[in-house]
């Protein structure tokens, strides 16, 4: 099971506030995943820039590409919900859904890994009251989600991943 116990320090909370700004979010959406994937490979899964800078709980999500059928790995903030994990498809406040969301809709099986564990999961989209409850939790973990929501003309999907064990 993936676990998260770290609370962000003052510097990390500052970085989170900066990351919610439109221009910074745009820059991060175009660069951070590439940097994190490279650091993840070099450190053999023990380190990623997002977690170090923000203190947010980050996992590496591997999906099967909806169009290509090839494995695709991306670092994402993940919030635990018992044995499940919650992923927010905010895409840094961009107007369209992230590719990983489309991949999970097309093929709901995925692998999640952090620096200690990895596992296979099945994804489904949270809806209605469940979605609202998860959104409130997400905003408490990272207030930037609310800034992203205000910028977009779409409902931000929330995915619930359940361990396949």
mmCIF file of the C-alpha atoms, coordinates in Angstrom:
data_MODEL
# 
_entry.id   MODEL 
# 
loop_
_atom_site.group_PDB 
_atom_site.id 
_atom_site.type_symbol 
_atom_site.label_atom_id 
_atom_site.label_alt_id 
_atom_site.label_comp_id 
_atom_site.label_asym_id 
_atom_site.label_entity_id 
_atom_site.label_seq_id 
_atom_site.pdbx_PDB_ins_code 
_atom_site.Cartn_x 
_atom_site.Cartn_y 
_atom_site.Cartn_z 
_atom_site.occupancy 
_atom_site.B_iso_or_equiv 
_atom_site.pdbx_formal_charge 
_atom_site.auth_seq_id 
_atom_site.auth_comp_id 
_atom_site.auth_asym_id 
_atom_site.auth_atom_id 
_atom_site.pdbx_PDB_model_num 
ATOM 1   C CA . UNK A 1 1   ? 0.000   0.000  0.000   1.00 0.00 ? 1   UNK A CA 1 
ATOM 2   C CA . UNK A 1 2   ? 1.200   3.501  -0.803  1.00 0.00 ? 2   UNK A CA 1 
ATOM 3   C CA . UNK A 1 3   ? 1.504   5.737  2.246   1.00 0.00 ? 3   UNK A CA 1 
ATOM 4   C CA . UNK A 1 4   ? 1.994   9.461  2.753   1.00 0.00 ? 4   UNK A CA 1 
ATOM 5   C CA . UNK A 1 5   ? 2.865   11.111 6.028   1.00 0.00 ? 5   UNK A CA 1 
ATOM 6   C CA . UNK A 1 6   ? 4.820   14.290 5.278   1.00 0.00 ? 6   UNK A CA 1 
ATOM 7   C CA . UNK A 1 7   ? 3.389   17.744 6.039   1.00 0.00 ? 7   UNK A CA 1 
ATOM 8   C CA . UNK A 1 8   ? 4.689   20.608 3.857   1.00 0.00 ? 8   UNK A CA 1 
ATOM 9   C CA . UNK A 1 9   ? 7.017   23.099 5.530   1.00 0.00 ? 9   UNK A CA 1 
ATOM 10  C CA . UNK A 1 10  ? 6.816   26.891 5.049   1.00 0.00 ? 10  UNK A CA 1 
ATOM 11  C CA . UNK A 1 11  ? 9.011   26.930 1.936   1.00 0.00 ? 11  UNK A CA 1 
ATOM 12  C CA . UNK A 1 12  ? 6.959   24.133 0.357   1.00 0.00 ? 12  UNK A CA 1 
ATOM 13  C CA . UNK A 1 13  ? 3.682   25.967 1.102   1.00 0.00 ? 13  UNK A CA 1 
ATOM 14  C CA . UNK A 1 14  ? 5.135   29.059 -0.613  1.00 0.00 ? 14  UNK A CA 1 
ATOM 15  C CA . UNK A 1 15  ? 6.042   26.988 -3.677  1.00 0.00 ? 15  UNK A CA 1 
ATOM 16  C CA . UNK A 1 16  ? 2.492   25.577 -3.704  1.00 0.00 ? 16  UNK A CA 1 
ATOM 17  C CA . UNK A 1 17  ? 1.046   29.118 -3.756  1.00 0.00 ? 17  UNK A CA 1 
ATOM 18  C CA . UNK A 1 18  ? 3.366   30.121 -6.597  1.00 0.00 ? 18  UNK A CA 1 
ATOM 19  C CA . UNK A 1 19  ? 2.484   26.966 -8.563  1.00 0.00 ? 19  UNK A CA 1 
ATOM 20  C CA . UNK A 1 20  ? -1.198  27.980 -8.492  1.00 0.00 ? 20  UNK A CA 1 
ATOM 21  C CA . UNK A 1 21  ? -0.454  31.209 -10.405 1.00 0.00 ? 21  UNK A CA 1 
ATOM 22  C CA . UNK A 1 22  ? -1.483  31.043 -14.074 1.00 0.00 ? 22  UNK A CA 1 
ATOM 23  C CA . UNK A 1 23  ? 1.946   31.747 -15.606 1.00 0.00 ? 23  UNK A CA 1 
ATOM 24  C CA . UNK A 1 24  ? 3.782   29.375 -13.233 1.00 0.00 ? 24  UNK A CA 1 
ATOM 25  C CA . UNK A 1 25  ? 1.151   26.650 -13.721 1.00 0.00 ? 25  UNK A CA 1 
ATOM 26  C CA . UNK A 1 26  ? 1.535   26.988 -17.499 1.00 0.00 ? 26  UNK A CA 1 
ATOM 27  C CA . UNK A 1 27  ? 5.316   26.665 -17.230 1.00 0.00 ? 27  UNK A CA 1 
ATOM 28  C CA . UNK A 1 28  ? 5.055   23.676 -14.877 1.00 0.00 ? 28  UNK A CA 1 
ATOM 29  C CA . UNK A 1 29  ? 2.485   21.929 -17.086 1.00 0.00 ? 29  UNK A CA 1 
ATOM 30  C CA . UNK A 1 30  ? 4.966   22.040 -19.958 1.00 0.00 ? 30  UNK A CA 1 
ATOM 31  C CA . UNK A 1 31  ? 8.137   21.082 -18.083 1.00 0.00 ? 31  UNK A CA 1 
ATOM 32  C CA . UNK A 1 32  ? 7.668   19.486 -14.668 1.00 0.00 ? 32  UNK A CA 1 
ATOM 33  C CA . UNK A 1 33  ? 6.553   16.031 -15.812 1.00 0.00 ? 33  UNK A CA 1 
ATOM 34  C CA . UNK A 1 34  ? 9.644   15.698 -17.994 1.00 0.00 ? 34  UNK A CA 1 
ATOM 35  C CA . UNK A 1 35  ? 11.960  16.738 -15.161 1.00 0.00 ? 35  UNK A CA 1 
ATOM 36  C CA . UNK A 1 36  ? 10.206  14.465 -12.657 1.00 0.00 ? 36  UNK A CA 1 
ATOM 37  C CA . UNK A 1 37  ? 10.366  11.441 -14.983 1.00 0.00 ? 37  UNK A CA 1 
ATOM 38  C CA . UNK A 1 38  ? 14.102  11.975 -15.498 1.00 0.00 ? 38  UNK A CA 1 
ATOM 39  C CA . UNK A 1 39  ? 14.805  12.436 -11.776 1.00 0.00 ? 39  UNK A CA 1 
ATOM 40  C CA . UNK A 1 40  ? 12.626  9.401  -10.983 1.00 0.00 ? 40  UNK A CA 1 
ATOM 41  C CA . UNK A 1 41  ? 14.681  7.260  -13.388 1.00 0.00 ? 41  UNK A CA 1 
ATOM 42  C CA . UNK A 1 42  ? 18.053  8.514  -12.135 1.00 0.00 ? 42  UNK A CA 1 
ATOM 43  C CA . UNK A 1 43  ? 17.082  8.108  -8.469  1.00 0.00 ? 43  UNK A CA 1 
ATOM 44  C CA . UNK A 1 44  ? 15.426  4.721  -9.117  1.00 0.00 ? 44  UNK A CA 1 
ATOM 45  C CA . UNK A 1 45  ? 12.085  6.004  -7.849  1.00 0.00 ? 45  UNK A CA 1 
ATOM 46  C CA . UNK A 1 46  ? 13.406  7.517  -4.615  1.00 0.00 ? 46  UNK A CA 1 
ATOM 47  C CA . UNK A 1 47  ? 13.050  11.190 -5.543  1.00 0.00 ? 47  UNK A CA 1 
ATOM 48  C CA . UNK A 1 48  ? 10.963  13.607 -7.569  1.00 0.00 ? 48  UNK A CA 1 
ATOM 49  C CA . UNK A 1 49  ? 11.134  17.369 -7.844  1.00 0.00 ? 49  UNK A CA 1 
ATOM 50  C CA . UNK A 1 50  ? 7.426   17.948 -7.219  1.00 0.00 ? 50  UNK A CA 1 
ATOM 51  C CA . UNK A 1 51  ? 7.419   16.223 -3.853  1.00 0.00 ? 51  UNK A CA 1 
ATOM 52  C CA . UNK A 1 52  ? 10.656  17.846 -2.697  1.00 0.00 ? 52  UNK A CA 1 
ATOM 53  C CA . UNK A 1 53  ? 9.568   21.370 -3.686  1.00 0.00 ? 53  UNK A CA 1 
ATOM 54  C CA . UNK A 1 54  ? 5.908   21.208 -2.623  1.00 0.00 ? 54  UNK A CA 1 
ATOM 55  C CA . UNK A 1 55  ? 5.708   18.524 0.053   1.00 0.00 ? 55  UNK A CA 1 
ATOM 56  C CA . UNK A 1 56  ? 2.709   17.080 -1.780  1.00 0.00 ? 56  UNK A CA 1 
ATOM 57  C CA . UNK A 1 57  ? 2.243   13.286 -1.938  1.00 0.00 ? 57  UNK A CA 1 
ATOM 58  C CA . UNK A 1 58  ? 3.417   12.287 -5.421  1.00 0.00 ? 58  UNK A CA 1 
ATOM 59  C CA . UNK A 1 59  ? 3.162   8.946  -7.193  1.00 0.00 ? 59  UNK A CA 1 
ATOM 60  C CA . UNK A 1 60  ? 4.246   7.791  -10.620 1.00 0.00 ? 60  UNK A CA 1 
ATOM 61  C CA . UNK A 1 61  ? 1.133   6.722  -12.549 1.00 0.00 ? 61  UNK A CA 1 
ATOM 62  C CA . UNK A 1 62  ? 1.617   4.350  -15.461 1.00 0.00 ? 62  UNK A CA 1 
ATOM 63  C CA . UNK A 1 63  ? -1.291  4.001  -17.858 1.00 0.00 ? 63  UNK A CA 1 
ATOM 64  C CA . UNK A 1 64  ? -1.706  2.496  -21.307 1.00 0.00 ? 64  UNK A CA 1 
ATOM 65  C CA . UNK A 1 65  ? -1.967  5.202  -23.965 1.00 0.00 ? 65  UNK A CA 1 
ATOM 66  C CA . UNK A 1 66  ? -5.520  5.450  -25.318 1.00 0.00 ? 66  UNK A CA 1 
ATOM 67  C CA . UNK A 1 67  ? -4.267  6.086  -28.865 1.00 0.00 ? 67  UNK A CA 1 
ATOM 68  C CA . UNK A 1 68  ? -0.877  4.368  -28.892 1.00 0.00 ? 68  UNK A CA 1 
ATOM 69  C CA . UNK A 1 69  ? -1.382  1.360  -26.638 1.00 0.00 ? 69  UNK A CA 1 
ATOM 70  C CA . UNK A 1 70  ? 2.054   2.140  -25.167 1.00 0.00 ? 70  UNK A CA 1 
ATOM 71  C CA . UNK A 1 71  ? 2.816   2.577  -21.443 1.00 0.00 ? 71  UNK A CA 1 
ATOM 72  C CA . UNK A 1 72  ? 2.810   6.204  -20.316 1.00 0.00 ? 72  UNK A CA 1 
ATOM 73  C CA . UNK A 1 73  ? 4.185   7.328  -16.944 1.00 0.00 ? 73  UNK A CA 1 
ATOM 74  C CA . UNK A 1 74  ? 3.489   10.666 -15.310 1.00 0.00 ? 74  UNK A CA 1 
ATOM 75  C CA . UNK A 1 75  ? 4.053   12.049 -11.782 1.00 0.00 ? 75  UNK A CA 1 
ATOM 76  C CA . UNK A 1 76  ? 0.825   13.057 -10.027 1.00 0.00 ? 76  UNK A CA 1 
ATOM 77  C CA . UNK A 1 77  ? -0.328  14.244 -6.647  1.00 0.00 ? 77  UNK A CA 1 
ATOM 78  C CA . UNK A 1 78  ? -2.284  11.389 -5.039  1.00 0.00 ? 78  UNK A CA 1 
ATOM 79  C CA . UNK A 1 79  ? -4.394  11.497 -1.918  1.00 0.00 ? 79  UNK A CA 1 
ATOM 80  C CA . UNK A 1 80  ? -5.037  8.327  0.070   1.00 0.00 ? 80  UNK A CA 1 
ATOM 81  C CA . UNK A 1 81  ? -8.583  7.260  0.887   1.00 0.00 ? 81  UNK A CA 1 
ATOM 82  C CA . UNK A 1 82  ? -8.140  4.069  2.900   1.00 0.00 ? 82  UNK A CA 1 
ATOM 83  C CA . UNK A 1 83  ? -6.618  1.559  0.475   1.00 0.00 ? 83  UNK A CA 1 
ATOM 84  C CA . UNK A 1 84  ? -7.701  3.709  -2.479  1.00 0.00 ? 84  UNK A CA 1 
ATOM 85  C CA . UNK A 1 85  ? -6.032  6.730  -4.035  1.00 0.00 ? 85  UNK A CA 1 
ATOM 86  C CA . UNK A 1 86  ? -7.623  9.886  -5.379  1.00 0.00 ? 86  UNK A CA 1 
ATOM 87  C CA . UNK A 1 87  ? -6.222  11.644 -8.453  1.00 0.00 ? 87  UNK A CA 1 
ATOM 88  C CA . UNK A 1 88  ? -7.364  15.096 -9.580  1.00 0.00 ? 88  UNK A CA 1 
ATOM 89  C CA . UNK A 1 89  ? -7.322  15.685 -13.365 1.00 0.00 ? 89  UNK A CA 1 
ATOM 90  C CA . UNK A 1 90  ? -6.713  19.423 -13.034 1.00 0.00 ? 90  UNK A CA 1 
ATOM 91  C CA . UNK A 1 91  ? -3.863  19.587 -15.559 1.00 0.00 ? 91  UNK A CA 1 
ATOM 92  C CA . UNK A 1 92  ? -2.516  22.731 -13.870 1.00 0.00 ? 92  UNK A CA 1 
ATOM 93  C CA . UNK A 1 93  ? -5.708  24.625 -14.760 1.00 0.00 ? 93  UNK A CA 1 
ATOM 94  C CA . UNK A 1 94  ? -5.493  23.991 -18.509 1.00 0.00 ? 94  UNK A CA 1 
ATOM 95  C CA . UNK A 1 95  ? -8.737  24.047 -20.493 1.00 0.00 ? 95  UNK A CA 1 
ATOM 96  C CA . UNK A 1 96  ? -8.620  20.368 -21.469 1.00 0.00 ? 96  UNK A CA 1 
ATOM 97  C CA . UNK A 1 97  ? -8.273  17.131 -19.548 1.00 0.00 ? 97  UNK A CA 1 
ATOM 98  C CA . UNK A 1 98  ? -4.803  15.594 -19.153 1.00 0.00 ? 98  UNK A CA 1 
ATOM 99  C CA . UNK A 1 99  ? -3.826  12.644 -21.334 1.00 0.00 ? 99  UNK A CA 1 
ATOM 100 C CA . UNK A 1 100 ? -3.584  10.311 -18.332 1.00 0.00 ? 100 UNK A CA 1 
ATOM 101 C CA . UNK A 1 101 ? -7.297  10.888 -17.643 1.00 0.00 ? 101 UNK A CA 1 
ATOM 102 C CA . UNK A 1 102 ? -8.233  9.851  -21.199 1.00 0.00 ? 102 UNK A CA 1 
ATOM 103 C CA . UNK A 1 103 ? -5.915  6.849  -20.861 1.00 0.00 ? 103 UNK A CA 1 
ATOM 104 C CA . UNK A 1 104 ? -7.667  5.704  -17.660 1.00 0.00 ? 104 UNK A CA 1 
ATOM 105 C CA . UNK A 1 105 ? -11.108 6.126  -19.223 1.00 0.00 ? 105 UNK A CA 1 
ATOM 106 C CA . UNK A 1 106 ? -10.034 3.984  -22.195 1.00 0.00 ? 106 UNK A CA 1 
ATOM 107 C CA . UNK A 1 107 ? -8.118  1.436  -20.090 1.00 0.00 ? 107 UNK A CA 1 
ATOM 108 C CA . UNK A 1 108 ? -8.833  1.659  -16.339 1.00 0.00 ? 108 UNK A CA 1 
ATOM 109 C CA . UNK A 1 109 ? -5.959  -0.594 -15.254 1.00 0.00 ? 109 UNK A CA 1 
ATOM 110 C CA . UNK A 1 110 ? -2.900  1.283  -14.038 1.00 0.00 ? 110 UNK A CA 1 
ATOM 111 C CA . UNK A 1 111 ? 0.219   0.982  -11.936 1.00 0.00 ? 111 UNK A CA 1 
ATOM 112 C CA . UNK A 1 112 ? 1.063   3.441  -9.181  1.00 0.00 ? 112 UNK A CA 1 
ATOM 113 C CA . UNK A 1 113 ? 4.445   3.681  -7.514  1.00 0.00 ? 113 UNK A CA 1 
ATOM 114 C CA . UNK A 1 114 ? 6.040   5.852  -4.875  1.00 0.00 ? 114 UNK A CA 1 
ATOM 115 C CA . UNK A 1 115 ? 9.598   5.626  -3.535  1.00 0.00 ? 115 UNK A CA 1 
ATOM 116 C CA . UNK A 1 116 ? 8.761   2.532  -1.425  1.00 0.00 ? 116 UNK A CA 1 
ATOM 117 C CA . UNK A 1 117 ? 5.891   0.620  -3.038  1.00 0.00 ? 117 UNK A CA 1 
ATOM 118 C CA . UNK A 1 118 ? 4.122   -0.064 -6.280  1.00 0.00 ? 118 UNK A CA 1 
ATOM 119 C CA . UNK A 1 119 ? 0.848   -1.750 -7.101  1.00 0.00 ? 119 UNK A CA 1 
ATOM 120 C CA . UNK A 1 120 ? -1.814  -2.399 -9.686  1.00 0.00 ? 120 UNK A CA 1 
ATOM 121 C CA . UNK A 1 121 ? -5.035  -0.416 -9.527  1.00 0.00 ? 121 UNK A CA 1 
ATOM 122 C CA . UNK A 1 122 ? -8.395  -0.109 -11.258 1.00 0.00 ? 122 UNK A CA 1 
ATOM 123 C CA . UNK A 1 123 ? -9.674  3.401  -11.926 1.00 0.00 ? 123 UNK A CA 1 
ATOM 124 C CA . UNK A 1 124 ? -13.135 4.851  -12.057 1.00 0.00 ? 124 UNK A CA 1 
ATOM 125 C CA . UNK A 1 125 ? -14.389 8.404  -12.119 1.00 0.00 ? 125 UNK A CA 1 
ATOM 126 C CA . UNK A 1 126 ? -15.928 9.761  -8.920  1.00 0.00 ? 126 UNK A CA 1 
ATOM 127 C CA . UNK A 1 127 ? -19.342 11.337 -9.413  1.00 0.00 ? 127 UNK A CA 1 
ATOM 128 C CA . UNK A 1 128 ? -21.958 13.327 -7.509  1.00 0.00 ? 128 UNK A CA 1 
ATOM 129 C CA . UNK A 1 129 ? -21.585 13.451 -3.692  1.00 0.00 ? 129 UNK A CA 1 
ATOM 130 C CA . UNK A 1 130 ? -18.479 11.262 -3.743  1.00 0.00 ? 130 UNK A CA 1 
ATOM 131 C CA . UNK A 1 131 ? -16.836 13.644 -6.199  1.00 0.00 ? 131 UNK A CA 1 
ATOM 132 C CA . UNK A 1 132 ? -17.784 16.664 -4.054  1.00 0.00 ? 132 UNK A CA 1 
ATOM 133 C CA . UNK A 1 133 ? -16.337 15.016 -0.935  1.00 0.00 ? 133 UNK A CA 1 
ATOM 134 C CA . UNK A 1 134 ? -13.060 14.203 -2.695  1.00 0.00 ? 134 UNK A CA 1 
ATOM 135 C CA . UNK A 1 135 ? -12.851 17.717 -4.131  1.00 0.00 ? 135 UNK A CA 1 
ATOM 136 C CA . UNK A 1 136 ? -13.084 19.220 -0.637  1.00 0.00 ? 136 UNK A CA 1 
ATOM 137 C CA . UNK A 1 137 ? -10.274 16.933 0.550   1.00 0.00 ? 137 UNK A CA 1 
ATOM 138 C CA . UNK A 1 138 ? -8.159  17.793 -2.482  1.00 0.00 ? 138 UNK A CA 1 
ATOM 139 C CA . UNK A 1 139 ? -8.444  21.541 -1.883  1.00 0.00 ? 139 UNK A CA 1 
ATOM 140 C CA . UNK A 1 140 ? -7.341  21.020 1.726   1.00 0.00 ? 140 UNK A CA 1 
ATOM 141 C CA . UNK A 1 141 ? -4.234  19.155 0.523   1.00 0.00 ? 141 UNK A CA 1 
ATOM 142 C CA . UNK A 1 142 ? -3.460  21.651 -2.261  1.00 0.00 ? 142 UNK A CA 1 
ATOM 143 C CA . UNK A 1 143 ? -5.326  24.963 -2.441  1.00 0.00 ? 143 UNK A CA 1 
ATOM 144 C CA . UNK A 1 144 ? -4.063  25.442 -6.000  1.00 0.00 ? 144 UNK A CA 1 
ATOM 145 C CA . UNK A 1 145 ? -6.803  23.088 -7.213  1.00 0.00 ? 145 UNK A CA 1 
ATOM 146 C CA . UNK A 1 146 ? -9.378  25.761 -6.399  1.00 0.00 ? 146 UNK A CA 1 
ATOM 147 C CA . UNK A 1 147 ? -7.401  28.373 -8.356  1.00 0.00 ? 147 UNK A CA 1 
ATOM 148 C CA . UNK A 1 148 ? -7.259  25.967 -11.306 1.00 0.00 ? 148 UNK A CA 1 
ATOM 149 C CA . UNK A 1 149 ? -11.021 25.336 -11.102 1.00 0.00 ? 149 UNK A CA 1 
ATOM 150 C CA . UNK A 1 150 ? -11.799 29.040 -11.262 1.00 0.00 ? 150 UNK A CA 1 
ATOM 151 C CA . UNK A 1 151 ? -9.736  29.375 -14.477 1.00 0.00 ? 151 UNK A CA 1 
ATOM 152 C CA . UNK A 1 152 ? -11.307 26.584 -16.513 1.00 0.00 ? 152 UNK A CA 1 
ATOM 153 C CA . UNK A 1 153 ? -14.593 26.063 -18.300 1.00 0.00 ? 153 UNK A CA 1 
ATOM 154 C CA . UNK A 1 154 ? -14.718 22.362 -17.523 1.00 0.00 ? 154 UNK A CA 1 
ATOM 155 C CA . UNK A 1 155 ? -15.509 20.167 -14.573 1.00 0.00 ? 155 UNK A CA 1 
ATOM 156 C CA . UNK A 1 156 ? -12.259 18.808 -13.197 1.00 0.00 ? 156 UNK A CA 1 
ATOM 157 C CA . UNK A 1 157 ? -12.529 15.008 -13.173 1.00 0.00 ? 157 UNK A CA 1 
ATOM 158 C CA . UNK A 1 158 ? -11.588 13.086 -10.059 1.00 0.00 ? 158 UNK A CA 1 
ATOM 159 C CA . UNK A 1 159 ? -10.416 9.508  -10.416 1.00 0.00 ? 159 UNK A CA 1 
ATOM 160 C CA . UNK A 1 160 ? -10.585 6.923  -7.656  1.00 0.00 ? 160 UNK A CA 1 
ATOM 161 C CA . UNK A 1 161 ? -8.034  4.128  -7.956  1.00 0.00 ? 161 UNK A CA 1 
ATOM 162 C CA . UNK A 1 162 ? -8.693  0.869  -6.097  1.00 0.00 ? 162 UNK A CA 1 
ATOM 163 C CA . UNK A 1 163 ? -5.970  -1.686 -5.463  1.00 0.00 ? 163 UNK A CA 1 
ATOM 164 C CA . UNK A 1 164 ? -6.328  -4.880 -7.516  1.00 0.00 ? 164 UNK A CA 1 
ATOM 165 C CA . UNK A 1 165 ? -4.451  -6.995 -4.937  1.00 0.00 ? 165 UNK A CA 1 
# 
